[in-house]
PDB file of C-alpha atoms and ligand atoms in Angstrom:
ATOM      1  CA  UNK A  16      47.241 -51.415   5.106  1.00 96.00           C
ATOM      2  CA  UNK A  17      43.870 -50.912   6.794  1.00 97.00           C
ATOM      3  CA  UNK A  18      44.549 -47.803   8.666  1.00 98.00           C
ATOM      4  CA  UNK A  19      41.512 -46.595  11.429  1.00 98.00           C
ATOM      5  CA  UNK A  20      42.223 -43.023  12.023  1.00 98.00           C
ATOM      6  CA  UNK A  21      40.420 -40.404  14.648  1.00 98.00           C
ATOM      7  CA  UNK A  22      40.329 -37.121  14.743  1.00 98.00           C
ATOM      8  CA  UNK A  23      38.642 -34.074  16.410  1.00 98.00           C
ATOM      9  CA  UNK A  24      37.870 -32.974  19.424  1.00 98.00           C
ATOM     10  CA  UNK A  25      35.348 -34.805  21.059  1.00 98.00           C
ATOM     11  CA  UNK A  26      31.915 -33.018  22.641  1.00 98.00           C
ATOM     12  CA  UNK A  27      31.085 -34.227  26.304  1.00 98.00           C
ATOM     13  CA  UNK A  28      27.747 -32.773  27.232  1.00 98.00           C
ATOM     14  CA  UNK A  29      26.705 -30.707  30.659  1.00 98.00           C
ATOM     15  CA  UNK A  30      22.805 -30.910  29.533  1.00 97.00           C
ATOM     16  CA  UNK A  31      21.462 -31.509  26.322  1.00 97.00           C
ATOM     17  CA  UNK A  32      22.360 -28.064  24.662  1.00 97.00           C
ATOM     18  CA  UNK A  33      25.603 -27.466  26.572  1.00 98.00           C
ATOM     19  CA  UNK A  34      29.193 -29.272  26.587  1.00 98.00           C
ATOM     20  CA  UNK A  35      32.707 -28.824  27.232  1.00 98.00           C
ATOM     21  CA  UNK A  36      35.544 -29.512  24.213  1.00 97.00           C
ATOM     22  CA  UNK A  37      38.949 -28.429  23.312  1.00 95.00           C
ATOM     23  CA  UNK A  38      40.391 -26.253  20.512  1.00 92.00           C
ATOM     24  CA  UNK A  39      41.300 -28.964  18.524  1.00 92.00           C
ATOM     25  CA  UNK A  40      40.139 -28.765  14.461  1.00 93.00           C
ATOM     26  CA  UNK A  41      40.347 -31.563  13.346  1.00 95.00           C
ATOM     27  CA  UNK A  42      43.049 -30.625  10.509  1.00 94.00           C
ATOM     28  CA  UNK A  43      45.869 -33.207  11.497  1.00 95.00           C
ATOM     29  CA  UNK A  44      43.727 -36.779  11.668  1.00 97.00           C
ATOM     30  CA  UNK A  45      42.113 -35.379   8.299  1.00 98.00           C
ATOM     31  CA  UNK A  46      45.204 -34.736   6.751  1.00 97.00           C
ATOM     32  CA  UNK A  47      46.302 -37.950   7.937  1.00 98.00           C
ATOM     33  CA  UNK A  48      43.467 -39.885   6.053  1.00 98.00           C
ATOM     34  CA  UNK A  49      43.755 -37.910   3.236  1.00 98.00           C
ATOM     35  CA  UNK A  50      47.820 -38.924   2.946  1.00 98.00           C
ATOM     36  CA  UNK A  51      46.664 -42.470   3.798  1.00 98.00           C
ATOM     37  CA  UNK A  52      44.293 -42.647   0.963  1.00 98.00           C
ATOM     38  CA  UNK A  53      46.625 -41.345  -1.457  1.00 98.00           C
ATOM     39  CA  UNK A  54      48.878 -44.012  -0.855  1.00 98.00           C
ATOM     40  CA  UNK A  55      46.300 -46.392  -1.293  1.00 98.00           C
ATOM     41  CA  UNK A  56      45.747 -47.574   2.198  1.00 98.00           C
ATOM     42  CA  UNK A  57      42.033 -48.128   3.373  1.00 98.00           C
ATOM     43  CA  UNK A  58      41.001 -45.244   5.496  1.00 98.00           C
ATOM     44  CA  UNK A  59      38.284 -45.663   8.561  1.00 98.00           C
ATOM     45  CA  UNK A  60      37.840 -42.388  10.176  1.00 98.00           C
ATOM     46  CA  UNK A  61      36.300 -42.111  13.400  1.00 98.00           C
ATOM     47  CA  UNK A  62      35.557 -38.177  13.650  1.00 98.00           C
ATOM     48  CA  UNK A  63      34.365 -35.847  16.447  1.00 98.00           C
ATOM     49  CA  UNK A  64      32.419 -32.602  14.734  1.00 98.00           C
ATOM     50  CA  UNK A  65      34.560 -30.447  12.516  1.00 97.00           C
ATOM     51  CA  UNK A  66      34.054 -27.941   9.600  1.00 96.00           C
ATOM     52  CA  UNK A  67      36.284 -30.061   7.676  1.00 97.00           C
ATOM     53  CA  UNK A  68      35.465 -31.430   4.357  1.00 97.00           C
ATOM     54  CA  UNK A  69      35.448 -35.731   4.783  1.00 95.00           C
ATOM     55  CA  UNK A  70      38.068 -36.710   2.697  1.00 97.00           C
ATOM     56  CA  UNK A  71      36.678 -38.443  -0.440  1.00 96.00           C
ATOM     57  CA  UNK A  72      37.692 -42.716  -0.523  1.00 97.00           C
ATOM     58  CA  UNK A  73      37.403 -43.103   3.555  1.00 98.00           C
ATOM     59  CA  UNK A  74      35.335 -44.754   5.224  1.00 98.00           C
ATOM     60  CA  UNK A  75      33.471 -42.748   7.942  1.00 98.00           C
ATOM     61  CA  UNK A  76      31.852 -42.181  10.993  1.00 98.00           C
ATOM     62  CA  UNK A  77      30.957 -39.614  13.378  1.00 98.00           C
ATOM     63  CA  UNK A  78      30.926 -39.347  16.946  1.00 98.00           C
ATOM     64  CA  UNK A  79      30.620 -36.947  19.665  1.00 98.00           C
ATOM     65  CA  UNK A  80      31.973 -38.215  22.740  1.00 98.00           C
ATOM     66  CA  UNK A  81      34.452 -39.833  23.945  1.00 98.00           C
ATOM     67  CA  UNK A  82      32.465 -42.871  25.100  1.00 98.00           C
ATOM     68  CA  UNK A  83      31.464 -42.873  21.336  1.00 98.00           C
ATOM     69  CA  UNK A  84      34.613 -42.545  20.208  1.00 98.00           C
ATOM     70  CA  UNK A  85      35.988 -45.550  22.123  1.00 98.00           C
ATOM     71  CA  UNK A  86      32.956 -47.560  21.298  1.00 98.00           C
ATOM     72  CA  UNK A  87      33.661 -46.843  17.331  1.00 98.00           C
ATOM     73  CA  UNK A  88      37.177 -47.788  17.549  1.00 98.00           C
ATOM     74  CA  UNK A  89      37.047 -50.712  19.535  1.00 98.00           C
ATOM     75  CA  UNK A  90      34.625 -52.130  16.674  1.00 97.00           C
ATOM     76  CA  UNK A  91      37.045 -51.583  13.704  1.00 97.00           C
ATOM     77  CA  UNK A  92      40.196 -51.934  15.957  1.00 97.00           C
ATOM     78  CA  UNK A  93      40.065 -56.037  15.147  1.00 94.00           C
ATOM     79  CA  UNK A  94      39.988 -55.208  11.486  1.00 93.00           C
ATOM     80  CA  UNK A  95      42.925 -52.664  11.466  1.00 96.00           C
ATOM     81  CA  UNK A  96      46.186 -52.888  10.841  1.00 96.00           C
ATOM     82  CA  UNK A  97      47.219 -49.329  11.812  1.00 97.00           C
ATOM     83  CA  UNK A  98      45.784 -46.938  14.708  1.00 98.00           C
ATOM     84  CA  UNK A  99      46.406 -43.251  14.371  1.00 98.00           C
ATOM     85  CA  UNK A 100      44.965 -41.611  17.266  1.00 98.00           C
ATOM     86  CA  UNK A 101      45.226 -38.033  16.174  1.00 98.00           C
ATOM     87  CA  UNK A 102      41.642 -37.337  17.769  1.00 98.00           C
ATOM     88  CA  UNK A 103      41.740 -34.712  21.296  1.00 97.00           C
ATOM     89  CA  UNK A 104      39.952 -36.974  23.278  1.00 98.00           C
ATOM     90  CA  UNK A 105      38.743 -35.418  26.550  1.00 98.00           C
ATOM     91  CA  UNK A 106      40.190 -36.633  29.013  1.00 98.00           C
ATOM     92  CA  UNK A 107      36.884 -35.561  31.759  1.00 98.00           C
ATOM     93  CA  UNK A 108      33.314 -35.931  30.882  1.00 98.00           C
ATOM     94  CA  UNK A 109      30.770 -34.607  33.198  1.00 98.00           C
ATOM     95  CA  UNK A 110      29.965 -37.222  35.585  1.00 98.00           C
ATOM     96  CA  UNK A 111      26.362 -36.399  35.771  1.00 97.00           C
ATOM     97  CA  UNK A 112      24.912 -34.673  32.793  1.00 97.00           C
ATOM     98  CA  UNK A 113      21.723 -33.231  33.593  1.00 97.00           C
ATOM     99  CA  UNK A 114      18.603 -35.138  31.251  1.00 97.00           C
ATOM    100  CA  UNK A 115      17.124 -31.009  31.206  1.00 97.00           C
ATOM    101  CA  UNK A 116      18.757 -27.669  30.019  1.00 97.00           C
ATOM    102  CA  UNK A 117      20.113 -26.578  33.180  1.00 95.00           C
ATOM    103  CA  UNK A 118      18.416 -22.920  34.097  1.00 94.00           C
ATOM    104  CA  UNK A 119      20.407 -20.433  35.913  1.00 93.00           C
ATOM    105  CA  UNK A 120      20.143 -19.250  39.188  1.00 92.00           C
ATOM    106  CA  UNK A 121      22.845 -16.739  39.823  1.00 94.00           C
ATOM    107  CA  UNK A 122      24.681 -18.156  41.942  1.00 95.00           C
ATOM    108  CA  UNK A 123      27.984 -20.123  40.794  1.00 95.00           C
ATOM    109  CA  UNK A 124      28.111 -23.521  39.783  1.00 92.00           C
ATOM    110  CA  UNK A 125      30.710 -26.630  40.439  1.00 94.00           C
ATOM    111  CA  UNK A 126      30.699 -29.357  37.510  1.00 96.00           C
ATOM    112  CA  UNK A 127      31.804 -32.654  38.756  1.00 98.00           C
ATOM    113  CA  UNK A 128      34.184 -34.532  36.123  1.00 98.00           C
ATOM    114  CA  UNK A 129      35.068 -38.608  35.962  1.00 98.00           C
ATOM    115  CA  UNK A 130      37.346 -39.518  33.689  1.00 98.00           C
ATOM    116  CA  UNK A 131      37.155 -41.115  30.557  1.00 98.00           C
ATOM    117  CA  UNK A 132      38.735 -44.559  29.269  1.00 98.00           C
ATOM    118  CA  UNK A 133      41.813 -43.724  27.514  1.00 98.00           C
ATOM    119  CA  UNK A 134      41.210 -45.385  24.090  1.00 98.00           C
ATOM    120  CA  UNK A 135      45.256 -45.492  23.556  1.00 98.00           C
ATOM    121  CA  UNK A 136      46.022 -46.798  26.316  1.00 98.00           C
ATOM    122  CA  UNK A 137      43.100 -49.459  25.976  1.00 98.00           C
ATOM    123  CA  UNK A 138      44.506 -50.121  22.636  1.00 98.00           C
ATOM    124  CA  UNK A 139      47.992 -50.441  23.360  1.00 97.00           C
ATOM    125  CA  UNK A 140      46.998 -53.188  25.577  1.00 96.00           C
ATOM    126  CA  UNK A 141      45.333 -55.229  22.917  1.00 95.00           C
ATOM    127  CA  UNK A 142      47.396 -54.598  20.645  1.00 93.00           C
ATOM    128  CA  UNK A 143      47.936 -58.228  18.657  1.00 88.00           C
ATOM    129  CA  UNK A 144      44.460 -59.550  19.026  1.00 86.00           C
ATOM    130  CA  UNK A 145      43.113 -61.112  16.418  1.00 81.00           C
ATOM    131  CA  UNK A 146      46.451 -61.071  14.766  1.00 77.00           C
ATOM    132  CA  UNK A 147      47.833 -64.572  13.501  1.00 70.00           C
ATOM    133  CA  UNK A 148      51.394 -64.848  14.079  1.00 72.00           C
ATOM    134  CA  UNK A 149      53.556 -63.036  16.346  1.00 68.00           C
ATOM    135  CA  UNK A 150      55.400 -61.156  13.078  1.00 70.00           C
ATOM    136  CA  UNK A 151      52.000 -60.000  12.208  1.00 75.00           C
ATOM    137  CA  UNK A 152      51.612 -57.307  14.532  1.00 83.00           C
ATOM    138  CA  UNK A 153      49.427 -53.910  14.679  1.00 94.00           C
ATOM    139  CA  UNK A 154      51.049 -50.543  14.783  1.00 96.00           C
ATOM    140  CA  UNK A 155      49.856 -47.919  17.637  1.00 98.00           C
ATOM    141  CA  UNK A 156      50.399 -44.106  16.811  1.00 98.00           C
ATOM    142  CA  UNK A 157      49.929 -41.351  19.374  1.00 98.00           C
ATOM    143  CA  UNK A 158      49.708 -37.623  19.574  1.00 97.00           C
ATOM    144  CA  UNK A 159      51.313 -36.298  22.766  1.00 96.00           C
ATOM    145  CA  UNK A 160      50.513 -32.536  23.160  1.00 93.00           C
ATOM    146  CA  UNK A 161      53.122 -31.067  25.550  1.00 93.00           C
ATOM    147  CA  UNK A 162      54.014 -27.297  27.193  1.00 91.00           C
ATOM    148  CA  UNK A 163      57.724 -28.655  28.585  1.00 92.00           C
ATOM    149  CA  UNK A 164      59.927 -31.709  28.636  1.00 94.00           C
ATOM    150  CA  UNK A 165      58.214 -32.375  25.191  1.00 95.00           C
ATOM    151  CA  UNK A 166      60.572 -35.164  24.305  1.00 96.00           C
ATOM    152  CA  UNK A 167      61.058 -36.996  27.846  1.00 97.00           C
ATOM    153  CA  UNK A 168      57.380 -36.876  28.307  1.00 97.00           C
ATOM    154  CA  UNK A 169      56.307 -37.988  24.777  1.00 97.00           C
ATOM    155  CA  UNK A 170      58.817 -41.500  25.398  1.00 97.00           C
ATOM    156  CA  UNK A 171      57.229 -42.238  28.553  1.00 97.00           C
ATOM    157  CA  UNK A 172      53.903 -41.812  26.765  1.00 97.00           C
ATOM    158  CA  UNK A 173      54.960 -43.836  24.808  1.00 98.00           C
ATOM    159  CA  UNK A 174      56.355 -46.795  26.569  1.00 97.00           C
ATOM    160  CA  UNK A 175      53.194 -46.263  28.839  1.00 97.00           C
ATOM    161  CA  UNK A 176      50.828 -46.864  26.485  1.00 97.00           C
ATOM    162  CA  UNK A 177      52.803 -49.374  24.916  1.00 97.00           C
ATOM    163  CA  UNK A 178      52.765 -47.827  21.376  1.00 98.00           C
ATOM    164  CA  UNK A 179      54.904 -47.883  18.269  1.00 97.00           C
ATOM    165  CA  UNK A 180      55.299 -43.996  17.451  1.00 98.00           C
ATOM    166  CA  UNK A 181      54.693 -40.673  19.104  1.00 98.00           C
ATOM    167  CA  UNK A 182      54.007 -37.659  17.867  1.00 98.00           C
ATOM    168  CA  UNK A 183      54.867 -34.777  19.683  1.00 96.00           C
ATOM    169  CA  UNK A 184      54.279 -30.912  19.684  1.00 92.00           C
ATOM    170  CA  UNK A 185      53.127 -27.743  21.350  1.00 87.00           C
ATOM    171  CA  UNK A 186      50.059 -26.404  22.018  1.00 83.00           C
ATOM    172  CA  UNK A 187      50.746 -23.473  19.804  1.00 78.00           C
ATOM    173  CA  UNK A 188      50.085 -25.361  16.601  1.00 72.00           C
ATOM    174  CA  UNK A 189      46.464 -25.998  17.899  1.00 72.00           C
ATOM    175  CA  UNK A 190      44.038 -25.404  14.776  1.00 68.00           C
ATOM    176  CA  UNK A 191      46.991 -24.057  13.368  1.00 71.00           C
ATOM    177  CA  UNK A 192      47.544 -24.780   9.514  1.00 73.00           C
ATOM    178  CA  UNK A 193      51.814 -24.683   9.805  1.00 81.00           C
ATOM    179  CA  UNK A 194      52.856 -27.359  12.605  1.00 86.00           C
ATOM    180  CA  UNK A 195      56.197 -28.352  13.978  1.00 90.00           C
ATOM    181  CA  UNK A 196      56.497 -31.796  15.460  1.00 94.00           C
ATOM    182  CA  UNK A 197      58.646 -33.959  16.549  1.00 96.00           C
ATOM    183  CA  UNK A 198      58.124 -38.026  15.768  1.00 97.00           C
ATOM    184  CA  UNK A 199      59.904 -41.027  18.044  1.00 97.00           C
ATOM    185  CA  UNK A 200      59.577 -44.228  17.067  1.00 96.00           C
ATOM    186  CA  UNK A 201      60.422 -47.492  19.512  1.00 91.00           C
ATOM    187  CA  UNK A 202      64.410 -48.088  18.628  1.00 86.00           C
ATOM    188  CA  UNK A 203      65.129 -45.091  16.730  1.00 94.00           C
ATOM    189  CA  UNK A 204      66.099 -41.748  17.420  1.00 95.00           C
ATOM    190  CA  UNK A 205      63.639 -38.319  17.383  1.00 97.00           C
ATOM    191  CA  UNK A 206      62.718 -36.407  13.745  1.00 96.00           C
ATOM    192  CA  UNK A 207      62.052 -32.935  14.056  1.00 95.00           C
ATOM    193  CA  UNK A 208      59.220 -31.476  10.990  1.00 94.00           C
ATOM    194  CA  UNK A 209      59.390 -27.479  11.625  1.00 89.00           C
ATOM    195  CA  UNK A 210      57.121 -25.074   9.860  1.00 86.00           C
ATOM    196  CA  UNK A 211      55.822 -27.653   7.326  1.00 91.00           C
ATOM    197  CA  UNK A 212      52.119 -27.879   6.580  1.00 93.00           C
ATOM    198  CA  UNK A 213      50.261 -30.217   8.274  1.00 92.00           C
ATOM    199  CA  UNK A 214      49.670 -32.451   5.039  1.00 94.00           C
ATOM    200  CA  UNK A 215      53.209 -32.464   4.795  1.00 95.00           C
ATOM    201  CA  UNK A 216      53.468 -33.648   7.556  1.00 96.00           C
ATOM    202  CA  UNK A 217      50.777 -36.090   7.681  1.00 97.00           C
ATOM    203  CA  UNK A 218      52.415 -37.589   4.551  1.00 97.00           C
ATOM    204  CA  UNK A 219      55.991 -38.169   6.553  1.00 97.00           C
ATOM    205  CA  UNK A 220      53.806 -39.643   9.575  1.00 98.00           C
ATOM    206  CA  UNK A 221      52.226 -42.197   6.903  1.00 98.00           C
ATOM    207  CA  UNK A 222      55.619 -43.053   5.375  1.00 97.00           C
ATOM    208  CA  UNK A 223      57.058 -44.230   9.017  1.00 97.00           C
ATOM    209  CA  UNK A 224      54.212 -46.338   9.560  1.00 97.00           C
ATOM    210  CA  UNK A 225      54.792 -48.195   6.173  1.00 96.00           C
ATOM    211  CA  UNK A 226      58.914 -48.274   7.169  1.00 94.00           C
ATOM    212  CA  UNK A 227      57.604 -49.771  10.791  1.00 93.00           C
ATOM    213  CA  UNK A 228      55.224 -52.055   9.377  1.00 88.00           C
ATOM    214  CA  UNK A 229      57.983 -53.132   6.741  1.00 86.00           C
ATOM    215  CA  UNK A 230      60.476 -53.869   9.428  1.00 83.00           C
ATOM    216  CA  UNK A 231      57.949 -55.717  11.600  1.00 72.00           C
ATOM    217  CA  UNK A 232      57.670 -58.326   8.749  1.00 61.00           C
TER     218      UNK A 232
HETATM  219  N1  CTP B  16      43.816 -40.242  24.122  1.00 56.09           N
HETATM  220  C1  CTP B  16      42.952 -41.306  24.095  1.00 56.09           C
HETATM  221  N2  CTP B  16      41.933 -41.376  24.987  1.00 56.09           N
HETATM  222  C2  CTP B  16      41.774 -40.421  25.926  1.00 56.09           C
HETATM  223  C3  CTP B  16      42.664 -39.333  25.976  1.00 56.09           C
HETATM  224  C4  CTP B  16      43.675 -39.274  25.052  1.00 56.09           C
HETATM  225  O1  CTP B  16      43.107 -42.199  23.244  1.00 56.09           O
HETATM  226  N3  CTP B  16      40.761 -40.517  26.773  1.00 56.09           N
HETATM  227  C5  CTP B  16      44.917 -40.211  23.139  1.00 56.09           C
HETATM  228  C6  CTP B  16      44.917 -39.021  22.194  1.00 56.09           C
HETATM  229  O2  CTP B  16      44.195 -39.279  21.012  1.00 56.09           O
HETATM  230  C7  CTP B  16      46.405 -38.842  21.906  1.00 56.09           C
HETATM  231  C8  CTP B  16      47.043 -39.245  23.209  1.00 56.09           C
HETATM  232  O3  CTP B  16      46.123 -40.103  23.871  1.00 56.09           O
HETATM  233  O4  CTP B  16      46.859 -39.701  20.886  1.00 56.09           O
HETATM  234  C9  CTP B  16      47.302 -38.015  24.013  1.00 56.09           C
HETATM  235  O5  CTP B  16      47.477 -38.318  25.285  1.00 56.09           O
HETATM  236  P1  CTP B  16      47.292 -37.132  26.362  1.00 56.09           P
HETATM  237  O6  CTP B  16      45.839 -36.906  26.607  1.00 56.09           O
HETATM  238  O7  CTP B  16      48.121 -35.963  25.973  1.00 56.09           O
HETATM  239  O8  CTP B  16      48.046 -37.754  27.464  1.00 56.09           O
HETATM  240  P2  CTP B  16      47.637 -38.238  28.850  1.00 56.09           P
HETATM  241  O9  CTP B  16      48.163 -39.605  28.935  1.00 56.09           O
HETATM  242  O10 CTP B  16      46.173 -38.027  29.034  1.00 56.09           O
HETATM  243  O11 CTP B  16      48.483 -37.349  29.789  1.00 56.09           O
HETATM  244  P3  CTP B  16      48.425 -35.789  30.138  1.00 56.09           P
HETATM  245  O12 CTP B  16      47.021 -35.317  29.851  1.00 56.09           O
HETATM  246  O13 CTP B  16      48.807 -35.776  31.530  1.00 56.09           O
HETATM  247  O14 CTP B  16      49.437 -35.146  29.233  1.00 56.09           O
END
């Protein structure tokens, strides 16, 4: 399969020296790609900045924002047969960035935010473009990050976004190396993963996508 994989938490700038990001490392989209490309798949991965090593086989480039982001995966999505949007895409950029490093003044400041285009969502909508026949369809996996109602809020992510598989967890296992999660896919019931590394992990996510994509056919 040709999956496109993002990951990393994306940079949305105040002025040209400052922005605002998440604690997200990076460590779960690059496991991902790494467990792709051991089981032969062909790996694009759309990154945000990390201190991660780029996993050696894949296909990759870098962004920053999230405008970038969704620009970079709206180019390869034709060409994919797999999304994994593992990336923490923010979900507010600073509506009007300032074009000079913003000096202080002592007194406090309010930052206006706009949202940003949900590239899941935006995917899940296009979903079998470009595809030939109705059996040859795309598979859309999500991350849903969630303090309570984890699993009730994960399904209506995913129905919402009209995807194929969620996976869920806690903020806890933020840059975290040991994850728990729990996967749903459309038509089958939840896994639970607990305390398994996140390449172990990334290697069970990989092996539902090939089941899905085998059942699809
Ligand atoms: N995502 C995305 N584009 C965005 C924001 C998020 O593609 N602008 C993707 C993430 O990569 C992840 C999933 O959507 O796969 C996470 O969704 P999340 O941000 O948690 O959910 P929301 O629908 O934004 O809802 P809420 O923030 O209320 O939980």
């Amino acid at each position: 399969m040709r999956i496109l994989i993002t990951a990393g938490g994306t940079h949305e700038y105040i002025d040209p020296v400052r922005f605002i990001s998440n604690a997200s490392s990076g460590r779960m989209g690059y496991a991902l790609a790494r467990a792709a490309l051991k089981a032969e798949h062909t790996v694009t991965l759309v990154t945000a900045p990390t201190s991660l090593r780029i996993p050696n086989g894949a296909k990759v480039i870098r962004v920053e924002t999230a405008a970038q982001m969704f620009e970079a995966v709206k180019k390869h999505f034709r060409l994919c047969d797999c999304l994994i949007m593992a990336a923490a895409v923010a979900d507010y950029t600073p509506a009007r960035p300032a074009k000079t490093k913003i000096k202080k003044t002592g007194q406090s400041v309010t930052l206006t935010l706009k949202p940003t285009t949900d590239i899941l969502k935006w995917a899940g909508k296009h979903k079998n473009e470009g595809r030939r026949t109705k059996d040859d369809r795309r598979i859309i996996v999500g991350f849903a990050l969630e303090d309570k109602a984890l699993r009730t809020r994960a399904e209506k992510k995913m129905r919402n976004k009209n995807l194929d598989m969620i996976v869920a967890n806690s903020p806890s296992v933020i840059g975290a190396e040991k994850s728990n999660v729990q996967i749903k896919r459309l038509d089958a019931p939840w896994i639970r993963i607990e305390n398994n590394t996140k390449s172990a992990i990334a290697k069970e996510i990989i092996h539902l996508v090939e089941k899905l994509q085998s059942s699809l056919k």
